PDB file of C-alpha atoms and ligand atoms in Angstrom:
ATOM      1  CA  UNK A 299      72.784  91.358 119.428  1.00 80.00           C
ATOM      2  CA  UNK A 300      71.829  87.703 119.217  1.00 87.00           C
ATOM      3  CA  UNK A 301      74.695  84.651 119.714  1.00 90.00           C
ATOM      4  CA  UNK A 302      75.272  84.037 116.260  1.00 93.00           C
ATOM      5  CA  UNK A 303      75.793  87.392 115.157  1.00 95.00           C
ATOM      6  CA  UNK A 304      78.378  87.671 118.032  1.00 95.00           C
ATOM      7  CA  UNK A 305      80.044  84.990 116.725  1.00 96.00           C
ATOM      8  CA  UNK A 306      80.363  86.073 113.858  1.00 97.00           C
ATOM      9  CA  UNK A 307      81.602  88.841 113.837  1.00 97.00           C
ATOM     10  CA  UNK A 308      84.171  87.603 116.734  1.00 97.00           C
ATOM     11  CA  UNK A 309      85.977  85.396 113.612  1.00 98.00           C
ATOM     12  CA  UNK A 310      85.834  88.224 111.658  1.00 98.00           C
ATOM     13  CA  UNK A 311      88.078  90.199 114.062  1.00 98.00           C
ATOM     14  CA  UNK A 312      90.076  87.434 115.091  1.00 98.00           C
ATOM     15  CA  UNK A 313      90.419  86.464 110.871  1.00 98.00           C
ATOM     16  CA  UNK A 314      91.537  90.455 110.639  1.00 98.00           C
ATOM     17  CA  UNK A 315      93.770  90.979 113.681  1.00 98.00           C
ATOM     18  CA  UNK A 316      95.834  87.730 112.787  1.00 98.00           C
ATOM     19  CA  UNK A 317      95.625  88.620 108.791  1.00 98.00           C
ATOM     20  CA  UNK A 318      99.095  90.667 109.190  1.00 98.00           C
ATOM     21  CA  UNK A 319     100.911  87.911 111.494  1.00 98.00           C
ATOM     22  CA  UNK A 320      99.582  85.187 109.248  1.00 98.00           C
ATOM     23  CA  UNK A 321     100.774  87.300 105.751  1.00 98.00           C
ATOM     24  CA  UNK A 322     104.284  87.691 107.505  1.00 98.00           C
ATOM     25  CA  UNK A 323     104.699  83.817 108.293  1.00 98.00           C
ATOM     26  CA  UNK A 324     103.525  83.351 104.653  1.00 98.00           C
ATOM     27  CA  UNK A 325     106.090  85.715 103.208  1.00 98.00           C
ATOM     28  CA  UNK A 326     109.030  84.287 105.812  1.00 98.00           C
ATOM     29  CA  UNK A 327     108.219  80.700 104.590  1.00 98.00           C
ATOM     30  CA  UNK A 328     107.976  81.639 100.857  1.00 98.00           C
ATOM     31  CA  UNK A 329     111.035  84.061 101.431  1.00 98.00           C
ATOM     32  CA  UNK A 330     109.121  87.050 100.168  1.00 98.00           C
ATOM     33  CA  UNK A 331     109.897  89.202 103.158  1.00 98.00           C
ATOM     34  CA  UNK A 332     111.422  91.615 100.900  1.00 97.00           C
ATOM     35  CA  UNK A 333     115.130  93.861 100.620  1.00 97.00           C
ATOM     36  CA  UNK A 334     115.347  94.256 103.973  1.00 98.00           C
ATOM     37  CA  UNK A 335     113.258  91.310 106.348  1.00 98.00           C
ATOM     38  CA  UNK A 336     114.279  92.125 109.728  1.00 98.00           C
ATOM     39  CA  UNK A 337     112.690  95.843 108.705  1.00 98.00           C
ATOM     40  CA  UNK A 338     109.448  94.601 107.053  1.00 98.00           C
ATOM     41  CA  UNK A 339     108.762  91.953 110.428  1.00 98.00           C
ATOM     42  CA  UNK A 340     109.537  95.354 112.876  1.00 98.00           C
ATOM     43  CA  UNK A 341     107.392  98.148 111.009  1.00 98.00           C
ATOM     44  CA  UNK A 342     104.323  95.188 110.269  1.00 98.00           C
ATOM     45  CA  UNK A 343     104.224  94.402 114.034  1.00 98.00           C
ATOM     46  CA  UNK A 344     105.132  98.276 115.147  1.00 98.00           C
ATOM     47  CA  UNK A 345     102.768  99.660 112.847  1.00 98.00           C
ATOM     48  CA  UNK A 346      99.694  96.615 113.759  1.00 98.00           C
ATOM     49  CA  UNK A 347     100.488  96.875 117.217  1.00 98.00           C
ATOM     50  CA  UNK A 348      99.625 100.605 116.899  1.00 98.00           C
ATOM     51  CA  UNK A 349      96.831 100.851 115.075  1.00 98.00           C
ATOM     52  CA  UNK A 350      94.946  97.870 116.925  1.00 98.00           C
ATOM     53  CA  UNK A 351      95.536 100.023 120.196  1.00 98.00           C
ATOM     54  CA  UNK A 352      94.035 102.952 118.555  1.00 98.00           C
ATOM     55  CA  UNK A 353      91.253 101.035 117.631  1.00 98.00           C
ATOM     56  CA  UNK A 354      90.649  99.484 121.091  1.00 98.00           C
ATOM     57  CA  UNK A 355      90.129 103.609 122.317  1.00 97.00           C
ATOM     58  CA  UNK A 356      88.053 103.952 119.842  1.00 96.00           C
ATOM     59  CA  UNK A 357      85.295 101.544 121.360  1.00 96.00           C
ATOM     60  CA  UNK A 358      84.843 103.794 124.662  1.00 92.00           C
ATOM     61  CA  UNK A 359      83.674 106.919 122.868  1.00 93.00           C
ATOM     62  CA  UNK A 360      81.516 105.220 119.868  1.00 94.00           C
ATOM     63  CA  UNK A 361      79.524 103.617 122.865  1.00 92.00           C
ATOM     64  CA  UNK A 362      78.967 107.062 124.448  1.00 88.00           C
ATOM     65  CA  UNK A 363      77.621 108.459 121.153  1.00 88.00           C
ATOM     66  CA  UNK A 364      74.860 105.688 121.137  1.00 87.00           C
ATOM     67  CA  UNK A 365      73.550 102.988 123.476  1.00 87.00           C
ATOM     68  CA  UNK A 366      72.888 101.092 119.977  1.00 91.00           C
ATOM     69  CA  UNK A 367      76.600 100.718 120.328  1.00 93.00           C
ATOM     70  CA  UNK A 368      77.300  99.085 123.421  1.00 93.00           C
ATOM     71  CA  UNK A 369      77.456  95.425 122.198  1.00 94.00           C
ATOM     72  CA  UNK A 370      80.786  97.098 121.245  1.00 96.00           C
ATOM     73  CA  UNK A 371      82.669  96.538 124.323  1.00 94.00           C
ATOM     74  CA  UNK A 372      82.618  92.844 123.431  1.00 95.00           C
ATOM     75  CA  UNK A 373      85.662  93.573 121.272  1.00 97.00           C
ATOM     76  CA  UNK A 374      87.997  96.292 123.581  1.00 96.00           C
ATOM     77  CA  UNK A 375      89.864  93.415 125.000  1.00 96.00           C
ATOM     78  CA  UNK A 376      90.480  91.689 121.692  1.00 97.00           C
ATOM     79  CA  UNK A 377      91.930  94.337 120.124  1.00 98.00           C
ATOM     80  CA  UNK A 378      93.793  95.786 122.972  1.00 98.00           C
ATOM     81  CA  UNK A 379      95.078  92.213 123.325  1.00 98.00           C
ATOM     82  CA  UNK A 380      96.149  91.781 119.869  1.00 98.00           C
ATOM     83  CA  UNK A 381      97.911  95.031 120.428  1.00 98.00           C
ATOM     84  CA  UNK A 382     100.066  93.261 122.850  1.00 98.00           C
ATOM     85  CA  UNK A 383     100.495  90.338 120.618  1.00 98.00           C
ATOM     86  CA  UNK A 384     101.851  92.939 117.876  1.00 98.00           C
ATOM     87  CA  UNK A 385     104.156  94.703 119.981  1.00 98.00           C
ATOM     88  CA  UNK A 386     105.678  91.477 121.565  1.00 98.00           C
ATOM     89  CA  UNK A 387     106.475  89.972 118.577  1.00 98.00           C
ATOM     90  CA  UNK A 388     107.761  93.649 117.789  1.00 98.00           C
ATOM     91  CA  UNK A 389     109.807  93.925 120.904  1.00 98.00           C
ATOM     92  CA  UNK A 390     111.010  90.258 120.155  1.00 98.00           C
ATOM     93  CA  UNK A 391     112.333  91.333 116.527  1.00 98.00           C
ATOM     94  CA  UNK A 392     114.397  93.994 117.973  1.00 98.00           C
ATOM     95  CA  UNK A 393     115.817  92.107 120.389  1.00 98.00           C
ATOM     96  CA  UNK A 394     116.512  88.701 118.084  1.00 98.00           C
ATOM     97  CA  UNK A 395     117.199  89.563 114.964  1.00 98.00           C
ATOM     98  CA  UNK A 396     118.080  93.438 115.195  1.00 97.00           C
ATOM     99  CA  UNK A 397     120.560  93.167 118.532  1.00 98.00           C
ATOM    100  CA  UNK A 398     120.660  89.537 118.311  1.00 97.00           C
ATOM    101  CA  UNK A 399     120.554  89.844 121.934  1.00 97.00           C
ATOM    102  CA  UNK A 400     123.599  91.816 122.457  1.00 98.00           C
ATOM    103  CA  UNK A 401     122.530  93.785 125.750  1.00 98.00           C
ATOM    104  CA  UNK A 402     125.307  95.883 125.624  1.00 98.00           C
ATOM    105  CA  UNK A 403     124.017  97.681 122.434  1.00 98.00           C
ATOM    106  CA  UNK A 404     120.589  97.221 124.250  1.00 98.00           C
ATOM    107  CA  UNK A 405     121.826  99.665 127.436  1.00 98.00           C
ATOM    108  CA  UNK A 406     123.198 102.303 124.375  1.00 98.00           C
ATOM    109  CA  UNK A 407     119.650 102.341 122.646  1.00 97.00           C
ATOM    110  CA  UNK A 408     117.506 102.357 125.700  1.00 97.00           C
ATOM    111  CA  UNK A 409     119.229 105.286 127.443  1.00 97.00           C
ATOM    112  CA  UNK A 410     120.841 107.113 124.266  1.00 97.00           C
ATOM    113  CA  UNK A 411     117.871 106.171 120.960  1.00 98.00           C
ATOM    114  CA  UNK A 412     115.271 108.712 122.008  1.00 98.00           C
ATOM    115  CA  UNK A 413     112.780 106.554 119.614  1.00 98.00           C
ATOM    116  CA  UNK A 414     114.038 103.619 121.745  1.00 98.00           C
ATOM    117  CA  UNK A 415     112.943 104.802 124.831  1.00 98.00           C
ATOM    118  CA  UNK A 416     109.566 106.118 123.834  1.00 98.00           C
ATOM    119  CA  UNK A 417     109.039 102.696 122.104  1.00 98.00           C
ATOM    120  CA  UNK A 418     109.705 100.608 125.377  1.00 98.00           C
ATOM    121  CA  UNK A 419     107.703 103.310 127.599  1.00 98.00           C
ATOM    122  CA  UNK A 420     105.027 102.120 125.168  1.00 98.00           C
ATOM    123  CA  UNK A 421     105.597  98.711 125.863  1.00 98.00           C
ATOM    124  CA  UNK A 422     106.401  98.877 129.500  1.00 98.00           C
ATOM    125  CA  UNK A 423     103.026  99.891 129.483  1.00 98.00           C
ATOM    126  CA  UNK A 424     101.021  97.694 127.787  1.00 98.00           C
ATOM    127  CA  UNK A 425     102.566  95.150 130.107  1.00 98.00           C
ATOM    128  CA  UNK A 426     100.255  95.464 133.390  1.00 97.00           C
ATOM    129  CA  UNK A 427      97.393  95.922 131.115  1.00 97.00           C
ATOM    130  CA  UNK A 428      97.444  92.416 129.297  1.00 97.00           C
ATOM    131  CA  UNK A 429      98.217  91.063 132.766  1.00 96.00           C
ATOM    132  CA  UNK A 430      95.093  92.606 134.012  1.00 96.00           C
ATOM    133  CA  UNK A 431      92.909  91.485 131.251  1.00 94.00           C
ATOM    134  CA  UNK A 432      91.324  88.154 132.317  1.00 93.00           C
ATOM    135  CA  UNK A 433      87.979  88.462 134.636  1.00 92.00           C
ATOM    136  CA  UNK A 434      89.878  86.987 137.556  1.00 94.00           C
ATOM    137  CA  UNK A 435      92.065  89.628 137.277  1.00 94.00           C
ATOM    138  CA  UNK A 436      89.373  91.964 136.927  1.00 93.00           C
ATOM    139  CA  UNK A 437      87.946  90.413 140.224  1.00 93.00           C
ATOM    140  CA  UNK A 438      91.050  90.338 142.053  1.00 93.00           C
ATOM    141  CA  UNK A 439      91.975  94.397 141.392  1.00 92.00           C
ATOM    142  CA  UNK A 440      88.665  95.697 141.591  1.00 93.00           C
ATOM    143  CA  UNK A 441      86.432  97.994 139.289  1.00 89.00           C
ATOM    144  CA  UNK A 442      87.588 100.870 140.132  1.00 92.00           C
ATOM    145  CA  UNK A 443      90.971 100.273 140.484  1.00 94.00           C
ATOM    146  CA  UNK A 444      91.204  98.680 137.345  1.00 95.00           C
ATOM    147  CA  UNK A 445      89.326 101.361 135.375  1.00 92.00           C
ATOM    148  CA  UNK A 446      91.813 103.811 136.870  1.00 94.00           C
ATOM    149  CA  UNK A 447      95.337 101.290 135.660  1.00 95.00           C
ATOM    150  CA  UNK A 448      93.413 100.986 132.574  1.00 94.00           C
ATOM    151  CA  UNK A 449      93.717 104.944 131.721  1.00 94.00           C
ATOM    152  CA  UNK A 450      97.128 103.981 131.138  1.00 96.00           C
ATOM    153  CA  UNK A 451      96.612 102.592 127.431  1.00 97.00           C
ATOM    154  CA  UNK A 452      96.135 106.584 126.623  1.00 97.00           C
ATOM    155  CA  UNK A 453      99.676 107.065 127.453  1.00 98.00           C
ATOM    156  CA  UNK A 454     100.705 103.713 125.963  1.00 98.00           C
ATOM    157  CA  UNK A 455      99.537 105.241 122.805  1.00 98.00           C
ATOM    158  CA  UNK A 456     100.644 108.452 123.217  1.00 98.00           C
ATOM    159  CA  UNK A 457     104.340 106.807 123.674  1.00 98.00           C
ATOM    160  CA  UNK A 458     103.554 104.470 120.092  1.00 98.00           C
ATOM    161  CA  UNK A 459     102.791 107.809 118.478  1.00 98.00           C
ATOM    162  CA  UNK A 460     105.899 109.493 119.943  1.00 98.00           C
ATOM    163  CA  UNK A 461     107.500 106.157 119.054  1.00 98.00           C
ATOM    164  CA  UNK A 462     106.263 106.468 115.435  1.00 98.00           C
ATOM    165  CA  UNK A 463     107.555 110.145 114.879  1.00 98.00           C
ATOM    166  CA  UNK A 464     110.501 110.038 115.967  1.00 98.00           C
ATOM    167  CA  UNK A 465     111.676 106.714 114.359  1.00 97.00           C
ATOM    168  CA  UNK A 466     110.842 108.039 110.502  1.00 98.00           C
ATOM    169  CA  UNK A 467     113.177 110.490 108.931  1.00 96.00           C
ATOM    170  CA  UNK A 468     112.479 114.044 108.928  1.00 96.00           C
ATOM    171  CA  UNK A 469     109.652 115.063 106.457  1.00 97.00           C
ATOM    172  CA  UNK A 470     108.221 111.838 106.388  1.00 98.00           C
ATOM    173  CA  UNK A 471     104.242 111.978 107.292  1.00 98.00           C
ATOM    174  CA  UNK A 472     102.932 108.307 107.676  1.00 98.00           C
ATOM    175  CA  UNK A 473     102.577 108.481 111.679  1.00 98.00           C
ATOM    176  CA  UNK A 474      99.770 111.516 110.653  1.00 98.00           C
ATOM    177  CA  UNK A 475      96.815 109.350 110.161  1.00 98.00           C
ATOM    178  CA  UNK A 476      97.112 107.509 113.625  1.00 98.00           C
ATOM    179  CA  UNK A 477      98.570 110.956 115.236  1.00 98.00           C
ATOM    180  CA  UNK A 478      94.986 112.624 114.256  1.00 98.00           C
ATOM    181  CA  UNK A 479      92.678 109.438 115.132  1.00 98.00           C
ATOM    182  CA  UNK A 480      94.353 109.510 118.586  1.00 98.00           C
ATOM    183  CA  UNK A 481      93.901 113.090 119.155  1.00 98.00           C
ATOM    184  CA  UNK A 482      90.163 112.978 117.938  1.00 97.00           C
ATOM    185  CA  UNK A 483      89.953 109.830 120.424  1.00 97.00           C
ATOM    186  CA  UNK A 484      91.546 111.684 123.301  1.00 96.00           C
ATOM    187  CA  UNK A 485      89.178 115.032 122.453  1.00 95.00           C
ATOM    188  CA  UNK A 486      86.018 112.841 121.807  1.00 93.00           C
ATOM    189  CA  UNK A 487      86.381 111.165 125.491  1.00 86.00           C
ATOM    190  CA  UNK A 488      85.716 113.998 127.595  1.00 90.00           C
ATOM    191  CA  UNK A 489      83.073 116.305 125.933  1.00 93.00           C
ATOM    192  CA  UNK A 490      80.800 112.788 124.806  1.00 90.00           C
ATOM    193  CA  UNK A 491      80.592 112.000 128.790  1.00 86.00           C
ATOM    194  CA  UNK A 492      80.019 115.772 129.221  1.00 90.00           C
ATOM    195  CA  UNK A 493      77.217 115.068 126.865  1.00 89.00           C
ATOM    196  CA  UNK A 494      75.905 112.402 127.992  1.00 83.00           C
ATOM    197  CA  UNK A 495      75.746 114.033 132.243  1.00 87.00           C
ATOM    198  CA  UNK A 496      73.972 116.394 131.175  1.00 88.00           C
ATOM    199  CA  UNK A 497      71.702 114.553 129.342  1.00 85.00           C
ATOM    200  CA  UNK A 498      70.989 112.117 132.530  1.00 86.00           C
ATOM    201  CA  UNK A 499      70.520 114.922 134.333  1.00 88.00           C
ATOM    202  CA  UNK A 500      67.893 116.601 132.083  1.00 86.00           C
ATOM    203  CA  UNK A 501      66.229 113.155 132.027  1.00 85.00           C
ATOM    204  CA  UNK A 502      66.027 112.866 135.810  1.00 85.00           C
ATOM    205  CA  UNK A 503      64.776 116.524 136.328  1.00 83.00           C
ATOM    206  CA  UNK A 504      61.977 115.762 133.648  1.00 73.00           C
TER     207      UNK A 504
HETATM  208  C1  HEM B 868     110.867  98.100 123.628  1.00 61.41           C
HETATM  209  C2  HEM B 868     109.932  98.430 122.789  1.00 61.41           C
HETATM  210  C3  HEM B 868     110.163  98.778 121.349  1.00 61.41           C
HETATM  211  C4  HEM B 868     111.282  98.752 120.546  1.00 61.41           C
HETATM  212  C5  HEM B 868     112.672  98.375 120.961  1.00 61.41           C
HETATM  213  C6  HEM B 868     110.891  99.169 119.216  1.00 61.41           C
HETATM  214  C7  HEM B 868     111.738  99.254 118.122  1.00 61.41           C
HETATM  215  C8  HEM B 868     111.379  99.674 116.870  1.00 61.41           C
HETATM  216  C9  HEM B 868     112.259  99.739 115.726  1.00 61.41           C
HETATM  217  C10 HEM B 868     113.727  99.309 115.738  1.00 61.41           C
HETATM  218  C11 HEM B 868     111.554 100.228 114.693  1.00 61.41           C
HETATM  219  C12 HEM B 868     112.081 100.557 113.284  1.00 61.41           C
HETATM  220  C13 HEM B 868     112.042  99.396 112.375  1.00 61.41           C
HETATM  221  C14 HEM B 868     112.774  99.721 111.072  1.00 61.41           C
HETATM  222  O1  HEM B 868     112.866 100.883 110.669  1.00 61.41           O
HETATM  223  O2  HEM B 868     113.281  98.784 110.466  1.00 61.41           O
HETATM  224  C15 HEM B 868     110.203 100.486 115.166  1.00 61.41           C
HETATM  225  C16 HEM B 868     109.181 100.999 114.416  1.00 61.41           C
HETATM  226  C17 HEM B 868     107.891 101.190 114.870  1.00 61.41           C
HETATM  227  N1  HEM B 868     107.398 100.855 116.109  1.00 61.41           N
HETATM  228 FE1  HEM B 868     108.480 100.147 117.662  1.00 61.41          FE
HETATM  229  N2  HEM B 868     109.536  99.456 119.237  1.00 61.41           N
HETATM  230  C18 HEM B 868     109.073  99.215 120.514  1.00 61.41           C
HETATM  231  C19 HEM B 868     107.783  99.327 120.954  1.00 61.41           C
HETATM  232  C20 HEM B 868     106.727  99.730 120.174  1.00 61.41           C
HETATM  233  C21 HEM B 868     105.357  99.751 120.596  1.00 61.41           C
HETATM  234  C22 HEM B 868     104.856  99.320 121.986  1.00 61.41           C
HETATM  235  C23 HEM B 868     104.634 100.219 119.548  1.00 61.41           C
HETATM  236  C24 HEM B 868     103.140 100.433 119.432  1.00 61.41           C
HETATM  237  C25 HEM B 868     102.336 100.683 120.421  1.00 61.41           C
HETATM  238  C26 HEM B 868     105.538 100.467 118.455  1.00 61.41           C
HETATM  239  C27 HEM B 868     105.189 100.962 117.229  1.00 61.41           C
HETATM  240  C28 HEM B 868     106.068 101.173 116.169  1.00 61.41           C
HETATM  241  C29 HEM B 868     105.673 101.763 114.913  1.00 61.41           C
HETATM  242  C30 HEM B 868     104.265 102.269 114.569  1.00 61.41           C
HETATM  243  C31 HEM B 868     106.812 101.768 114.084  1.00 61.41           C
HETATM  244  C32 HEM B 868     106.912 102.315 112.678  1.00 61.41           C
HETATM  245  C33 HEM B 868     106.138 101.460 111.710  1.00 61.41           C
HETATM  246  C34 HEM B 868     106.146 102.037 110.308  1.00 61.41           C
HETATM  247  O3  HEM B 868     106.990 102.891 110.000  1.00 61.41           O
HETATM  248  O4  HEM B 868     105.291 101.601 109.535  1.00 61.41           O
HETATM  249  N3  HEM B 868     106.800 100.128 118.871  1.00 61.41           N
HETATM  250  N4  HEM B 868     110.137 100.123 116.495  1.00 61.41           N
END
């Protein structure tokens, strides 16, 4: 892919991940946040946070399925970034405007709110993976070390999506679409680099 098409389509992500944030400050200054605005900021940012993780997995086995793909890779740490933007600001609404920092109820809901605690596993997370992001860091850890702390972002998600379940009322099915796209993401992973071993290895006996 040449520079400018990079570009490109580097301000279109960057235009797309910030669309929700930028939609949120536009409805908080215009006071059109809605019935409930505490509740609209947390689900936006829960629900962003999410789905731009989701989409980070996604890059890993779309790559393995064709080498037309890899120029792909150019966009796993933006997304998983603005994953960690999302769920900060998320993290920060509970904490501000739901608890208004009382820490008191925060010890209740972290050892009693079983959504709670799957939500800040999730978090908890994410946390040594956007510290581990920059090239230094990548440097400074190692390649294969790093690979191996960066498995972790399955079980971040897995922990959103537990997160997610567990915080709508019973019945409810909206966590369904990102509960399937994980699992096909988790599935895909395996058998595509099972595919594509024993596809090296035909190549090398030929
Ligand atoms: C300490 C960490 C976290 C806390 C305290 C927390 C808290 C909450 C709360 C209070 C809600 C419900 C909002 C409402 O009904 O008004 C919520 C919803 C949600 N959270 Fe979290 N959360 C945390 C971390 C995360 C993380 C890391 C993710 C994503 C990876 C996430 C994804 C979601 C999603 C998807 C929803 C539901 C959105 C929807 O229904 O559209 N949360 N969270």
């Amino acid at each position: 892919m040449n520079r400018k098409t990079l570009i490109t389509l580097k301000t279109l992500t960057w235009i797309a991940c910030l669309g929700p944030f930028a939609l949120l400050v536009y409805q908080g200054v215009t006071n059109t946040l809605g019935p409930d605005p505490t509740s609209n900021i947390a689900l936006t940012t829960g629900y962003n946070a999410l789905l731009l993780l989701i989409l980070s997995l996604a890059i890993t086995p779309l790559r393995l399925l064709s080498t037309r793909l890899s120029w792909l890779i150019k966009f796993r740490r933006l997304l998983g970034l603005f994953a960690f933007f999302y769920a900060s600001i998320h993290l920060a609404t509970y904490l501000v405007l739901y608890l208004n920092f009382d820490w008191n109820v925060f010890k209740t809901d972290i050892t009693k709110r079983r959504f709670i605690i799957a939500g800040f596993a999730a978090y908890t997370l994410l946390v040594p993976l956007a510290a581990t992001s920059t090239t230094w860091a990548i440097r400074k850890v190692g390649g294969k070390q790093w690979n191996r702390l960066h498995k972790l972002v399955y079980l971040a998600a897995i922990c959103g999506i537990i997160h997610y379940w567990w915080q709508v009322k019973p019945g409810v099915l909206s966590p369904m679409n990102l509960t399937i796209a994980l699992a096909i993401l988790l599935l895909a992973r395996p058998v595509l680099t099972f595919i594509q071993k024993r596809r090296t290895r035909r190549a090398v006996a030929v």
